[in-house]
Amino acid sequence: MKREDDLYLIMLESNDLTWWEYARKVSPSMRPKQYKTYWSFLRNKGKLPKRIVKEAEWRMEARRKGLLDT
């Protein structure tokens, strides 16, 4: 995932971003399968495995520290 994709996922999970804004900014192929469509997002909101969000946070931190190239 790109840096922006991780950031948008974190923002979506913290309710700083609506799903529609998220969908405009992140391609469907880069979204978690639970959030591919609006209906799947509604069905799975709050049930997304915490591991997915934590991995996004770890990648953001690794990029900040220069441990990841992208």
PDB file of C-alpha atoms in Angstrom:
ATOM      1  CA  MET A   1       0.000   0.000   0.000  1.00  0.00           C
ATOM      2  CA  LYS A   2       1.052   3.546  -0.627  1.00  0.00           C
ATOM      3  CA  ARG A   3       1.555   6.018   2.177  1.00  0.00           C
ATOM      4  CA  GLU A   4      -1.636   7.880   1.292  1.00  0.00           C
ATOM      5  CA  ASP A   5      -3.672   4.662   1.277  1.00  0.00           C
ATOM      6  CA  ASP A   6      -2.504   3.849   4.800  1.00  0.00           C
ATOM      7  CA  LEU A   7      -3.257   7.360   6.004  1.00  0.00           C
ATOM      8  CA  TYR A   8      -6.764   7.313   4.515  1.00  0.00           C
ATOM      9  CA  LEU A   9      -7.518   3.931   6.102  1.00  0.00           C
ATOM     10  CA  ILE A  10      -6.416   5.230   9.494  1.00  0.00           C
ATOM     11  CA  MET A  11      -8.513   8.367   9.015  1.00  0.00           C
ATOM     12  CA  LEU A  12     -11.542   6.298   7.963  1.00  0.00           C
ATOM     13  CA  GLU A  13     -11.250   4.111  11.054  1.00  0.00           C
ATOM     14  CA  SER A  14     -10.995   7.158  13.319  1.00  0.00           C
ATOM     15  CA  ASN A  15     -14.061   8.748  11.663  1.00  0.00           C
ATOM     16  CA  ASP A  16     -12.042  11.660  10.257  1.00  0.00           C
ATOM     17  CA  LEU A  17     -13.011  10.657   6.724  1.00  0.00           C
ATOM     18  CA  THR A  18     -16.265   9.396   5.214  1.00  0.00           C
ATOM     19  CA  TRP A  19     -16.323   6.234   3.140  1.00  0.00           C
ATOM     20  CA  TRP A  20     -17.171   8.266   0.026  1.00  0.00           C
ATOM     21  CA  GLU A  21     -14.067  10.435   0.448  1.00  0.00           C
ATOM     22  CA  TYR A  22     -12.048   7.292   1.115  1.00  0.00           C
ATOM     23  CA  ALA A  23     -13.422   5.666  -2.050  1.00  0.00           C
ATOM     24  CA  ARG A  24     -12.469   8.711  -4.144  1.00  0.00           C
ATOM     25  CA  LYS A  25      -8.902   8.640  -2.861  1.00  0.00           C
ATOM     26  CA  VAL A  26      -8.121   4.896  -2.701  1.00  0.00           C
ATOM     27  CA  SER A  27      -8.514   2.535  -5.641  1.00  0.00           C
ATOM     28  CA  PRO A  28     -10.706  -0.529  -5.087  1.00  0.00           C
ATOM     29  CA  SER A  29      -7.753  -2.868  -5.571  1.00  0.00           C
ATOM     30  CA  MET A  30      -5.937  -1.251  -2.620  1.00  0.00           C
ATOM     31  CA  ARG A  31      -8.872  -1.297  -0.177  1.00  0.00           C
ATOM     32  CA  PRO A  32      -9.292  -4.071   2.410  1.00  0.00           C
ATOM     33  CA  LYS A  33     -11.824  -6.616   1.153  1.00  0.00           C
ATOM     34  CA  GLN A  34     -14.175  -5.645   3.991  1.00  0.00           C
ATOM     35  CA  TYR A  35     -14.321  -2.065   2.643  1.00  0.00           C
ATOM     36  CA  LYS A  36     -14.406  -2.652  -1.139  1.00  0.00           C
ATOM     37  CA  THR A  37     -17.948  -1.321  -1.540  1.00  0.00           C
ATOM     38  CA  TYR A  38     -20.093   1.023   0.500  1.00  0.00           C
ATOM     39  CA  TRP A  39     -22.456  -1.805   1.455  1.00  0.00           C
ATOM     40  CA  SER A  40     -19.640  -4.040   2.634  1.00  0.00           C
ATOM     41  CA  PHE A  41     -18.266  -1.059   4.583  1.00  0.00           C
ATOM     42  CA  LEU A  42     -21.630  -0.554   6.328  1.00  0.00           C
ATOM     43  CA  ARG A  43     -21.868  -4.246   7.132  1.00  0.00           C
ATOM     44  CA  ASN A  44     -18.296  -4.451   8.480  1.00  0.00           C
ATOM     45  CA  LYS A  45     -17.863  -1.029  10.122  1.00  0.00           C
ATOM     46  CA  GLY A  46     -16.265  -1.571  13.500  1.00  0.00           C
ATOM     47  CA  LYS A  47     -15.533  -5.227  12.688  1.00  0.00           C
ATOM     48  CA  LEU A  48     -12.392  -4.654  10.625  1.00  0.00           C
ATOM     49  CA  PRO A  49      -9.563  -6.677  12.166  1.00  0.00           C
ATOM     50  CA  LYS A  50      -7.425  -4.334  14.276  1.00  0.00           C
ATOM     51  CA  ARG A  51      -4.362  -5.955  12.696  1.00  0.00           C
ATOM     52  CA  ILE A  52      -5.095  -4.230   9.360  1.00  0.00           C
ATOM     53  CA  VAL A  53      -5.209  -0.772  10.929  1.00  0.00           C
ATOM     54  CA  LYS A  54      -2.157  -1.487  13.119  1.00  0.00           C
ATOM     55  CA  GLU A  55      -0.177  -2.621  10.069  1.00  0.00           C
ATOM     56  CA  ALA A  56      -1.088   0.649   8.321  1.00  0.00           C
ATOM     57  CA  GLU A  57       0.064   2.587  11.387  1.00  0.00           C
ATOM     58  CA  TRP A  58       3.326   0.611  11.518  1.00  0.00           C
ATOM     59  CA  ARG A  59       4.000   1.270   7.829  1.00  0.00           C
ATOM     60  CA  MET A  60       3.353   4.998   8.355  1.00  0.00           C
ATOM     61  CA  GLU A  61       5.798   5.038  11.295  1.00  0.00           C
ATOM     62  CA  ALA A  62       8.414   3.040   9.353  1.00  0.00           C
ATOM     63  CA  ARG A  63       8.158   5.481   6.446  1.00  0.00           C
ATOM     64  CA  ARG A  64       8.531   8.405   8.847  1.00  0.00           C
ATOM     65  CA  LYS A  65      11.703   6.852  10.253  1.00  0.00           C
ATOM     66  CA  GLY A  66      13.017   6.124   6.740  1.00  0.00           C
ATOM     67  CA  LEU A  67      12.849   2.341   7.050  1.00  0.00           C
ATOM     68  CA  LEU A  68      10.604   1.926   3.996  1.00  0.00           C
ATOM     69  CA  ASP A  69      11.467   3.215   0.534  1.00  0.00           C
ATOM     70  CA  THR A  70       7.981   4.411  -0.398  1.00  0.00           C
TER      71      THR A  70
END
